[in-house]
Short mmCIF file of C-alpha atoms and ligand atoms in Angstrom, two decimals:
data_model
loop_
_atom_site.label_atom_id
_atom_site.label_comp_id
_atom_site.label_asym_id
_atom_site.label_seq_id
_atom_site.Cartn_x
_atom_site.Cartn_y
_atom_site.Cartn_z
CA MET A 1 -25.02 -45.16 13.58
CA ASN A 2 -22.99 -47.65 15.77
CA ARG A 3 -22.56 -46.24 19.23
CA LEU A 4 -18.85 -47.03 19.53
CA LEU A 5 -18.10 -45.12 16.22
CA GLU A 6 -20.27 -42.28 17.24
CA ARG A 7 -18.26 -42.00 20.36
CA GLN A 8 -14.99 -42.04 18.44
CA LEU A 9 -16.08 -39.23 15.97
CA LYS A 10 -17.33 -36.93 18.89
CA ARG A 11 -13.86 -37.60 20.78
CA SER A 12 -11.98 -36.43 17.44
CA GLY A 13 -14.04 -33.34 17.34
CA VAL A 14 -15.37 -34.34 13.79
CA GLU A 15 -18.76 -33.44 12.51
CA TYR A 16 -19.90 -36.76 10.25
CA SER A 17 -21.88 -34.45 8.11
CA ALA A 18 -18.99 -32.15 7.43
CA LEU A 19 -16.79 -34.93 6.04
CA PRO A 20 -16.34 -35.35 2.30
CA GLU A 21 -18.31 -38.15 0.53
CA SER A 22 -15.32 -40.42 0.23
CA VAL A 23 -14.45 -40.35 3.92
CA ARG A 24 -18.14 -40.71 4.87
CA ARG A 25 -18.25 -43.98 2.91
CA PHE A 26 -15.29 -45.58 4.83
CA VAL A 27 -16.70 -44.16 8.27
CA ASP A 28 -20.09 -46.05 7.11
CA GLU A 29 -18.13 -49.29 6.33
CA VAL A 30 -16.33 -49.06 9.60
CA GLY A 31 -19.70 -48.64 11.18
CA ARG A 32 -20.81 -51.76 9.61
CA SER A 33 -17.91 -53.87 10.72
CA TYR A 34 -18.57 -52.82 14.30
CA ASP A 35 -22.16 -53.79 14.01
CA HIS A 36 -21.02 -57.25 12.68
CA HIS A 37 -18.50 -57.49 15.50
CA ASP A 38 -21.20 -56.81 18.24
CA ALA A 39 -23.48 -59.53 16.45
CA ASP A 40 -20.72 -62.00 16.61
CA ARG A 41 -19.93 -61.36 20.24
CA ALA A 42 -23.62 -62.13 21.05
CA LEU A 43 -23.42 -65.22 18.91
CA THR A 44 -20.30 -66.54 20.89
CA GLU A 45 -22.10 -65.79 24.25
CA ARG A 46 -25.16 -68.05 22.94
CA SER A 47 -22.70 -70.53 21.18
CA ILE A 48 -23.40 -73.37 23.83
CA GLU A 49 -27.02 -73.34 22.79
CA LEU A 50 -26.22 -73.16 18.98
CA SER A 51 -27.14 -76.21 16.71
CA SER A 52 -24.32 -77.45 14.43
CA GLN A 53 -26.12 -75.87 11.41
CA GLU A 54 -26.06 -72.41 13.14
CA LEU A 55 -22.24 -73.12 13.59
CA VAL A 56 -21.61 -73.84 9.90
CA GLU A 57 -23.49 -70.61 9.09
CA ALA A 58 -21.54 -68.57 11.69
CA ASN A 59 -18.43 -69.96 10.45
CA ARG A 60 -19.21 -68.90 6.76
CA ARG A 61 -20.45 -65.36 7.85
CA LEU A 62 -17.01 -65.05 9.61
CA ALA A 63 -15.11 -66.00 6.67
CA LYS A 64 -17.02 -63.54 4.57
CA GLU A 65 -16.41 -60.99 7.25
CA ALA A 66 -12.80 -61.60 7.14
CA LYS A 67 -12.62 -60.86 3.41
CA ASN A 68 -14.63 -57.62 4.02
CA GLN A 69 -12.41 -56.54 6.78
CA ALA A 70 -9.27 -57.14 4.41
CA ALA A 71 -11.18 -54.95 1.83
CA LEU A 72 -11.95 -52.29 4.31
CA LEU A 73 -8.23 -51.99 5.57
CA GLU A 74 -7.25 -51.76 1.92
CA ASN A 75 -9.50 -48.96 1.35
CA LEU A 76 -8.61 -47.30 4.68
CA ARG A 77 -4.93 -47.61 3.52
CA SER A 78 -5.35 -46.03 0.13
CA ALA A 79 -7.33 -43.30 1.59
CA ILE A 80 -4.51 -42.47 3.87
CA ALA A 81 -2.16 -42.71 0.70
CA ALA A 82 -4.33 -40.27 -1.24
CA LEU A 83 -4.03 -37.66 1.60
CA SER A 84 -0.27 -37.62 1.19
CA SER A 85 1.44 -35.38 -1.10
CA GLY A 86 5.14 -34.56 -2.13
CA ASP A 87 5.87 -31.88 0.44
CA ASP A 88 3.45 -33.17 3.18
CA PRO A 89 3.62 -36.95 3.28
CA VAL A 90 1.22 -38.89 5.62
CA LEU A 91 3.18 -41.45 7.57
CA LEU A 92 1.82 -44.05 9.98
CA PRO A 93 3.58 -43.31 13.44
CA ALA A 94 6.08 -46.07 14.54
CA GLY A 95 4.49 -49.10 16.26
CA PHE A 96 1.07 -48.41 14.79
CA ASN A 97 -1.19 -51.39 14.27
CA ALA A 98 -1.91 -50.98 10.49
CA ALA A 99 -4.19 -54.25 10.84
CA ASP A 100 -6.81 -52.51 13.08
CA PRO A 101 -9.42 -50.89 11.12
CA VAL A 102 -10.49 -48.81 14.22
CA ALA A 103 -7.21 -47.32 14.77
CA LEU A 104 -6.80 -46.63 10.88
CA SER A 105 -10.33 -44.89 10.54
CA ASP A 106 -9.20 -42.98 13.66
CA PHE A 107 -6.03 -41.98 12.05
CA LEU A 108 -7.67 -41.17 8.79
CA ILE A 109 -10.11 -38.70 10.40
CA GLN A 110 -7.47 -37.16 12.23
CA GLN A 111 -5.14 -36.63 9.19
CA PHE A 112 -8.04 -35.45 7.21
CA THR A 113 -8.84 -32.84 10.09
CA ARG A 114 -5.25 -31.58 10.04
CA LYS A 115 -5.11 -31.26 6.05
CA HIS A 116 -8.38 -29.57 6.13
CA GLU A 117 -6.97 -26.84 8.86
CA ALA A 118 -3.78 -26.60 7.00
CA GLU A 119 -5.70 -25.53 3.47
CA GLU A 120 -7.87 -23.26 5.51
CA THR A 121 -4.72 -21.34 6.98
CA VAL A 122 -3.30 -21.27 3.19
CA ARG A 123 -6.42 -19.85 2.14
CA ILE A 124 -6.43 -17.10 4.66
CA TYR A 125 -2.68 -16.30 3.84
CA GLU A 126 -3.74 -16.20 0.03
CA MET A 127 -6.48 -13.80 0.93
CA ALA A 128 -4.28 -11.61 2.98
CA VAL A 129 -1.67 -11.26 0.12
CA ARG A 130 -4.38 -10.34 -2.17
CA SER A 131 -6.26 -7.85 -0.44
CA THR A 132 -3.43 -5.85 1.17
CA SER A 133 -2.69 -2.48 -0.06
CA ASP A 134 1.07 -2.91 0.21
CA GLY A 135 3.06 -4.44 -2.58
CA ILE A 136 4.55 -8.01 -2.07
CA VAL A 137 7.05 -9.67 -4.27
CA ILE A 138 8.71 -13.07 -3.84
CA SER A 139 12.10 -13.80 -5.55
CA ASP A 140 13.65 -17.06 -6.05
CA ALA A 141 17.00 -17.04 -4.00
CA THR A 142 18.39 -20.19 -5.41
CA ARG A 143 18.67 -18.85 -8.97
CA PRO A 144 21.18 -16.43 -10.19
CA ASP A 145 20.16 -12.47 -9.44
CA ASN A 146 17.05 -13.29 -7.44
CA PRO A 147 14.37 -13.36 -10.19
CA ILE A 148 10.73 -12.45 -9.20
CA ILE A 149 8.46 -15.42 -9.08
CA PHE A 150 5.40 -13.76 -7.59
CA CYS A 151 4.03 -10.34 -7.16
CA ASN A 152 0.64 -9.29 -5.89
CA GLN A 153 -2.05 -7.09 -7.41
CA ALA A 154 -1.12 -4.03 -5.10
CA PHE A 155 2.51 -4.31 -6.48
CA LEU A 156 1.24 -3.89 -9.95
CA GLN A 157 -1.06 -1.25 -9.09
CA THR A 158 1.77 0.83 -7.33
CA THR A 159 4.42 0.55 -9.94
CA GLY A 160 2.11 0.43 -12.86
CA TYR A 161 3.85 -2.64 -14.68
CA PRO A 162 1.89 -5.71 -15.88
CA ALA A 163 3.01 -8.94 -14.42
CA GLU A 164 4.54 -10.13 -17.53
CA GLU A 165 6.92 -7.36 -17.37
CA VAL A 166 7.88 -8.26 -13.78
CA ILE A 167 8.03 -11.99 -13.51
CA GLY A 168 11.57 -13.41 -14.13
CA LYS A 169 13.17 -10.01 -13.49
CA ASN A 170 15.27 -8.50 -10.66
CA CYS A 171 13.45 -5.92 -8.80
CA ARG A 172 16.14 -3.28 -9.44
CA PHE A 173 14.34 -2.07 -12.71
CA LEU A 174 12.26 0.01 -10.22
CA GLN A 175 15.15 2.39 -9.57
CA ALA A 176 15.28 3.51 -13.28
CA GLU A 177 18.61 5.53 -13.45
CA ASP A 178 18.50 6.70 -9.95
CA LYS A 179 21.28 4.45 -8.43
CA ASP A 180 23.04 6.90 -6.13
CA GLN A 181 20.88 6.06 -2.99
CA PRO A 182 22.36 5.04 0.36
CA GLY A 183 19.39 2.51 0.84
CA LEU A 184 20.57 0.47 -2.20
CA GLN A 185 23.85 -0.30 -0.35
CA VAL A 186 21.99 -1.41 2.78
CA ILE A 187 19.88 -3.90 0.54
CA ARG A 188 23.05 -5.14 -1.16
CA GLU A 189 24.65 -5.94 2.23
CA ALA A 190 21.60 -7.52 3.46
CA ILE A 191 21.46 -9.90 0.53
CA THR A 192 25.09 -10.66 0.63
CA ASN A 193 24.70 -11.62 4.42
CA ARG A 194 21.28 -13.49 3.79
CA LEU A 195 19.63 -11.02 6.24
CA GLY A 196 16.59 -8.73 6.07
CA CYS A 197 16.44 -5.04 6.01
CA HIS A 198 14.10 -1.84 6.11
CA VAL A 199 14.93 1.33 3.86
CA ARG A 200 13.30 4.06 2.30
CA ILE A 201 14.27 4.59 -1.41
CA ARG A 202 12.98 6.58 -4.58
CA ASN A 203 11.52 4.02 -7.03
CA TYR A 204 9.75 4.78 -10.39
CA ARG A 205 6.48 3.68 -11.66
CA ARG A 206 6.33 2.53 -15.48
CA SER A 207 4.98 6.18 -16.14
CA GLY A 208 8.20 7.47 -15.08
CA GLU A 209 6.76 9.16 -12.02
CA MET A 210 8.77 9.00 -8.80
CA PHE A 211 7.47 7.41 -5.61
CA TRP A 212 8.93 6.91 -2.27
CA ASN A 213 9.05 3.00 -1.34
CA ASP A 214 9.21 2.20 2.30
CA PHE A 215 10.69 -1.18 1.61
CA ARG A 216 11.05 -4.26 3.72
CA LEU A 217 13.30 -7.29 2.70
CA SER A 218 13.00 -10.75 4.54
CA PRO A 219 14.73 -13.99 3.60
CA VAL A 220 12.98 -17.30 3.85
CA PHE A 221 14.89 -20.33 5.00
CA ASP A 222 13.46 -24.11 4.58
CA ALA A 223 13.63 -26.66 7.30
CA GLN A 224 17.30 -27.36 6.42
CA GLN A 225 18.14 -23.81 6.80
CA GLN A 226 18.63 -23.34 3.22
CA LEU A 227 18.06 -20.02 1.91
CA ARG A 228 15.01 -20.41 -0.67
CA PHE A 229 13.30 -17.11 -1.12
CA TYR A 230 13.29 -13.31 -0.52
CA VAL A 231 10.11 -11.53 0.37
CA GLY A 232 9.85 -7.84 -0.43
CA VAL A 233 7.05 -5.64 0.80
CA GLN A 234 6.69 -2.29 -0.72
CA THR A 235 4.51 0.58 0.83
CA ASP A 236 4.09 3.73 -1.18
CA VAL A 237 4.75 6.61 1.28
CA THR A 238 5.09 9.62 -1.24
CA ALA A 239 2.10 11.23 0.23
CA ASP A 240 3.69 11.16 3.82
CA VAL A 241 6.95 12.14 2.50
CA MET A 242 5.56 15.06 0.66
CA LYS A 243 3.61 16.32 3.72
CA GLN A 244 6.92 16.13 5.68
CA GLU A 245 8.71 18.21 3.16
CA LEU A 246 6.01 20.70 3.19
CA ALA A 247 5.78 21.05 6.81
CA THR A 248 9.52 21.59 7.00
CA THR A 249 9.23 24.31 4.05
CA LEU A 250 6.23 25.97 5.93
CA LEU A 251 8.24 25.98 9.17
CA ALA A 252 11.32 27.66 7.45
CA GLN A 253 8.88 30.10 5.91
CA ARG A 254 7.13 31.16 9.03
CA GLN A 255 10.49 31.92 10.36
CA GLU A 256 11.59 34.03 7.49
CA LEU A 257 8.20 35.68 7.66
CA LEU A 258 8.94 36.57 11.18
CA HIS A 259 12.39 37.91 10.24
CA VAL A 260 10.59 40.08 7.44
CA ALA A 261 7.93 41.32 10.16
CA GLU A 262 10.69 42.43 12.34
CA GLU A 263 12.56 44.32 9.47
CA ILE A 264 9.29 45.85 8.23
CA LEU A 265 8.61 47.21 11.74
CA ALA A 266 12.05 48.30 12.02
CA ALA A 267 12.02 50.25 8.64
CA ARG A 268 11.75 54.15 8.83
CA THR A 269 10.67 54.95 5.20
CA GLU A 270 8.61 53.51 2.64
CA THR A 271 11.34 52.75 0.28
CA GLU A 272 13.07 50.90 3.09
CA ILE A 273 9.62 48.71 3.54
CA VAL A 274 9.61 47.81 -0.22
CA HIS A 275 13.11 47.22 -0.25
CA THR A 276 12.61 44.66 2.84
CA VAL A 277 9.62 42.86 1.35
CA VAL A 278 10.96 42.57 -2.13
CA HIS A 279 14.58 41.54 -0.95
CA ARG A 280 12.90 38.80 1.20
CA LEU A 281 10.18 37.78 -1.12
CA GLY A 282 12.71 35.62 -3.24
CA ASN A 283 13.53 33.49 -0.18
CA LEU A 284 9.83 32.82 0.40
CA LEU A 285 8.69 31.82 -3.06
CA PRO A 286 9.62 31.91 -6.60
CA TYR A 287 8.07 35.01 -8.45
CA ASP A 288 8.56 36.83 -11.68
CA THR A 289 7.28 40.33 -10.75
CA ALA A 290 6.24 41.96 -7.62
CA SER A 291 4.48 45.26 -7.86
CA ILE A 292 3.05 47.84 -5.54
CA TYR A 293 0.10 49.93 -7.12
CA MET A 294 -1.19 53.05 -5.35
CA THR A 295 -4.29 55.09 -6.13
CA ASP A 296 -3.88 58.66 -7.50
CA ALA A 297 -7.26 59.83 -6.54
CA ALA A 298 -6.57 63.32 -8.23
CA ALA A 299 -5.69 61.70 -11.70
CA GLY A 300 -8.37 59.05 -11.13
CA VAL A 301 -5.66 56.26 -11.79
CA LEU A 302 -3.76 53.42 -10.18
CA ARG A 303 0.12 53.95 -10.71
CA PRO A 304 2.79 51.41 -9.93
CA ILE A 305 4.96 52.87 -7.40
CA ALA A 306 7.25 49.64 -7.09
CA LEU A 307 7.95 47.05 -9.90
CA LEU A 308 10.48 44.51 -9.22
CA GLY A 309 11.65 41.18 -10.77
CA PRO A 310 12.08 40.54 -14.29
CA ARG A 311 9.90 43.13 -16.10
CA TRP A 312 7.31 42.67 -18.73
CA THR A 313 8.66 43.56 -22.24
CA SER A 314 6.58 46.77 -22.49
CA PRO A 315 8.72 49.83 -23.10
CA ASP A 316 6.27 52.11 -21.42
CA LEU A 317 5.68 49.97 -18.22
CA ASP A 318 6.84 52.63 -15.72
CA ALA A 319 4.58 55.22 -17.16
CA TRP A 320 1.76 52.64 -17.29
CA THR A 321 -1.44 53.49 -15.28
CA ILE A 322 -4.73 51.82 -14.97
CA PRO A 323 -7.96 53.95 -14.78
CA GLU A 324 -9.13 53.75 -11.11
CA GLY A 325 -11.79 50.68 -10.57
CA THR A 326 -10.54 48.77 -13.79
CA GLY A 327 -8.52 45.59 -14.25
CA ILE A 328 -7.90 42.97 -11.66
CA ILE A 329 -5.96 45.45 -9.45
CA GLY A 330 -8.52 48.13 -9.68
CA SER A 331 -11.36 45.41 -8.92
CA ILE A 332 -9.48 44.14 -5.84
CA ILE A 333 -8.76 47.74 -4.41
CA ARG A 334 -12.47 48.21 -4.73
CA SER A 335 -13.64 45.08 -2.99
CA GLY A 336 -10.75 45.18 -0.41
CA LYS A 337 -10.35 41.63 -0.45
CA GLY A 338 -7.17 39.69 -1.67
CA GLU A 339 -7.35 37.01 -4.40
CA LEU A 340 -5.78 34.25 -5.73
CA ILE A 341 -6.06 34.07 -9.52
CA ASN A 342 -4.13 31.27 -11.43
CA ASN A 343 -4.42 31.75 -15.01
CA ALA A 344 -5.30 35.37 -14.67
CA HIS A 345 -4.52 36.04 -18.27
CA ARG A 346 -7.82 34.34 -19.00
CA ASP A 347 -9.58 36.48 -16.50
CA PRO A 348 -11.97 38.96 -18.09
CA ARG A 349 -10.91 41.74 -15.69
CA SER A 350 -7.38 41.42 -16.77
CA ARG A 351 -5.57 44.59 -18.49
CA TYR A 352 -2.15 44.49 -19.94
CA PRO A 353 0.03 47.23 -21.21
CA ASP A 354 -0.03 47.89 -24.90
CA GLY A 355 2.59 45.69 -26.50
CA ALA A 356 2.95 43.22 -23.60
CA THR A 357 2.65 39.65 -24.80
CA ILE A 358 1.54 37.50 -21.84
CA ALA A 359 0.99 33.66 -22.51
CA THR A 360 0.59 32.72 -18.99
CA GLU A 361 0.20 34.66 -15.91
CA HIS A 362 -0.76 33.48 -12.38
CA LEU A 363 -1.41 36.25 -9.89
CA VAL A 364 -1.98 36.89 -5.99
CA VAL A 365 -3.08 40.32 -5.35
CA HIS A 366 -3.75 41.76 -1.85
CA PRO A 367 -5.15 45.18 -0.98
CA LEU A 368 -2.89 47.74 0.97
CA ARG A 369 -4.89 49.47 3.60
CA THR A 370 -4.58 51.90 6.37
CA GLY A 371 -7.48 51.35 8.90
CA GLU A 372 -10.38 51.08 6.68
CA TYR A 373 -9.08 53.02 3.69
CA VAL A 374 -7.72 50.78 0.88
CA TRP A 375 -4.91 53.04 -0.72
CA GLY A 376 -3.28 50.46 -3.10
CA ALA A 377 -2.39 46.80 -3.78
CA PHE A 378 0.35 44.41 -3.67
CA ALA A 379 0.43 42.05 -6.42
CA VAL A 380 2.93 39.12 -7.29
CA ASN A 381 2.86 37.01 -10.43
CA ARG A 382 4.38 34.08 -12.00
CA MET A 383 4.55 33.62 -15.74
CA SER A 384 5.36 29.98 -15.76
CA ASP A 385 3.43 26.84 -15.27
CA ARG A 386 3.79 26.79 -11.68
CA GLN A 387 0.57 28.19 -9.97
CA PHE A 388 0.23 29.78 -6.72
CA THR A 389 -0.79 27.66 -3.69
CA ASP A 390 -3.15 28.39 -0.94
CA GLU A 391 -0.05 28.56 1.39
CA GLU A 392 1.55 30.85 -0.95
CA PHE A 393 -1.40 33.09 -0.92
CA GLU A 394 -1.37 33.39 3.05
CA VAL A 395 2.25 34.16 2.94
CA LEU A 396 1.59 37.10 0.67
CA GLN A 397 -1.43 38.19 2.62
CA PHE A 398 0.99 38.29 5.66
CA LEU A 399 3.58 40.49 3.97
CA ALA A 400 0.63 42.65 2.66
CA SER A 401 -0.76 43.42 5.95
CA TYR A 402 2.65 44.00 7.56
CA GLY A 403 3.62 46.34 4.50
CA SER A 404 0.53 48.27 5.14
C1 FMN B 1 12.38 -9.84 -3.27
C2 FMN B 1 13.13 -8.48 -3.56
C3 FMN B 1 12.32 -7.48 -3.68
C4 FMN B 1 12.94 -5.95 -4.15
N1 FMN B 1 12.15 -5.16 -4.25
C5 FMN B 1 12.96 -3.99 -4.70
C6 FMN B 1 11.95 -2.66 -4.76
O1 FMN B 1 10.64 -2.83 -4.66
N2 FMN B 1 12.62 -1.65 -5.10
C7 FMN B 1 13.90 -1.51 -5.16
O2 FMN B 1 14.47 -0.56 -5.51
N3 FMN B 1 14.70 -2.69 -5.10
C8 FMN B 1 14.21 -3.89 -4.73
N4 FMN B 1 14.99 -5.01 -4.50
C9 FMN B 1 16.54 -4.75 -4.68
C10 FMN B 1 16.96 -4.96 -5.97
O3 FMN B 1 16.51 -6.17 -6.52
C11 FMN B 1 18.49 -5.29 -5.84
O4 FMN B 1 18.86 -6.16 -4.91
C12 FMN B 1 19.25 -3.91 -5.26
O5 FMN B 1 19.02 -2.89 -6.23
C13 FMN B 1 20.75 -4.22 -5.08
O6 FMN B 1 21.53 -4.78 -5.72
P1 FMN B 1 22.19 -4.06 -7.33
O7 FMN B 1 23.21 -3.34 -6.76
O8 FMN B 1 22.65 -5.33 -7.95
O9 FMN B 1 21.07 -3.57 -8.00
C14 FMN B 1 14.34 -6.10 -4.26
C15 FMN B 1 15.22 -7.36 -3.96
C16 FMN B 1 14.44 -8.47 -3.66
C17 FMN B 1 15.19 -9.65 -3.36
#
């Protein structure tokens, strides 16, 4: 390759082999033009010794070269024009010598590098938008009611909607009927004032399931400061909100438990203890029946000594006893270990009084002991779909140990 051209490419930081085929062809032509130029200079230096025949030939070659040069210039100009696009025109700077092929080829290489870098940047943005786990939507702020013109895969995944049910709509469909939220007023004001905002709102997936949306909105202005788009970013923070709510509930529960513990310790009679536990139990967790069973060793049975909450529809409940060591209660008194038994009605150990119809029962049973001796059990049940959680199991264990 011509040495001058080689130096030019090096200065521009362009790797010849990295150039596209079309640009490489122009660069080759520029190289050939430089070679001829070098040859002509050598010829001029020798001109004094030239014969007239050589001069005629040199003239002819120069005329041909001029024609080649014109074609080369034309090619370079059309290559520059081809790099131009509507929103990113490539314009020659003022005072630029458009008849100089070296300057033109320099400019072409420079513009090519710039375009290449810009395309690379767009590719990186696209990758980021595609791979983020946050939902991203873009609305056209120049059209009435901000219709959505783009949404990423994460938005579709979070909301459960297919793209064809999203594009062209205003994003408020995510609120379903839940319009009474202070965050929505913040969004409205931001849009009226062409500002951004950050709010936490309740939204609904296509399935109807609620999710907490940590939502950020940003306006996008063009070079003339005209509002063109809004970008909305949705982060599903449902799990975090639930954890916070659970932590708050647990804290309140712990405080309530301490009150109960104090009252139990202050109680003077068994009846007072039972009253305290049962009175407070409703504040700690929802339940249907709480019962305390005691072993009647002489009769070889377990007897309920306290039964509270909505009762089973058994007429003989108060008189109901369980043969010692049988049923779920009996097995827990025997093992001395508390159990959480969701779907207890399906447990093979379960025994119900005659005439009782139990469709669903979830149970937590803890043994009541004095020292090593297990003298009874504390059982709490629910007859709804709501199962007991591990936290509720612990709360009841705490009550049982204090009750003991
Ligand atoms: C780009 C963009 C994204 C939005 N994304 C959400 C969204 O994820 N959830 C939502 O409840 N509202 C979203 N909104 C807000 C609603 O579209 C609407 O502006 C809001 O409900 C207040 O207006 P309204 O009172 O007319 O419904 C978004 C708005 C824009 C412009």
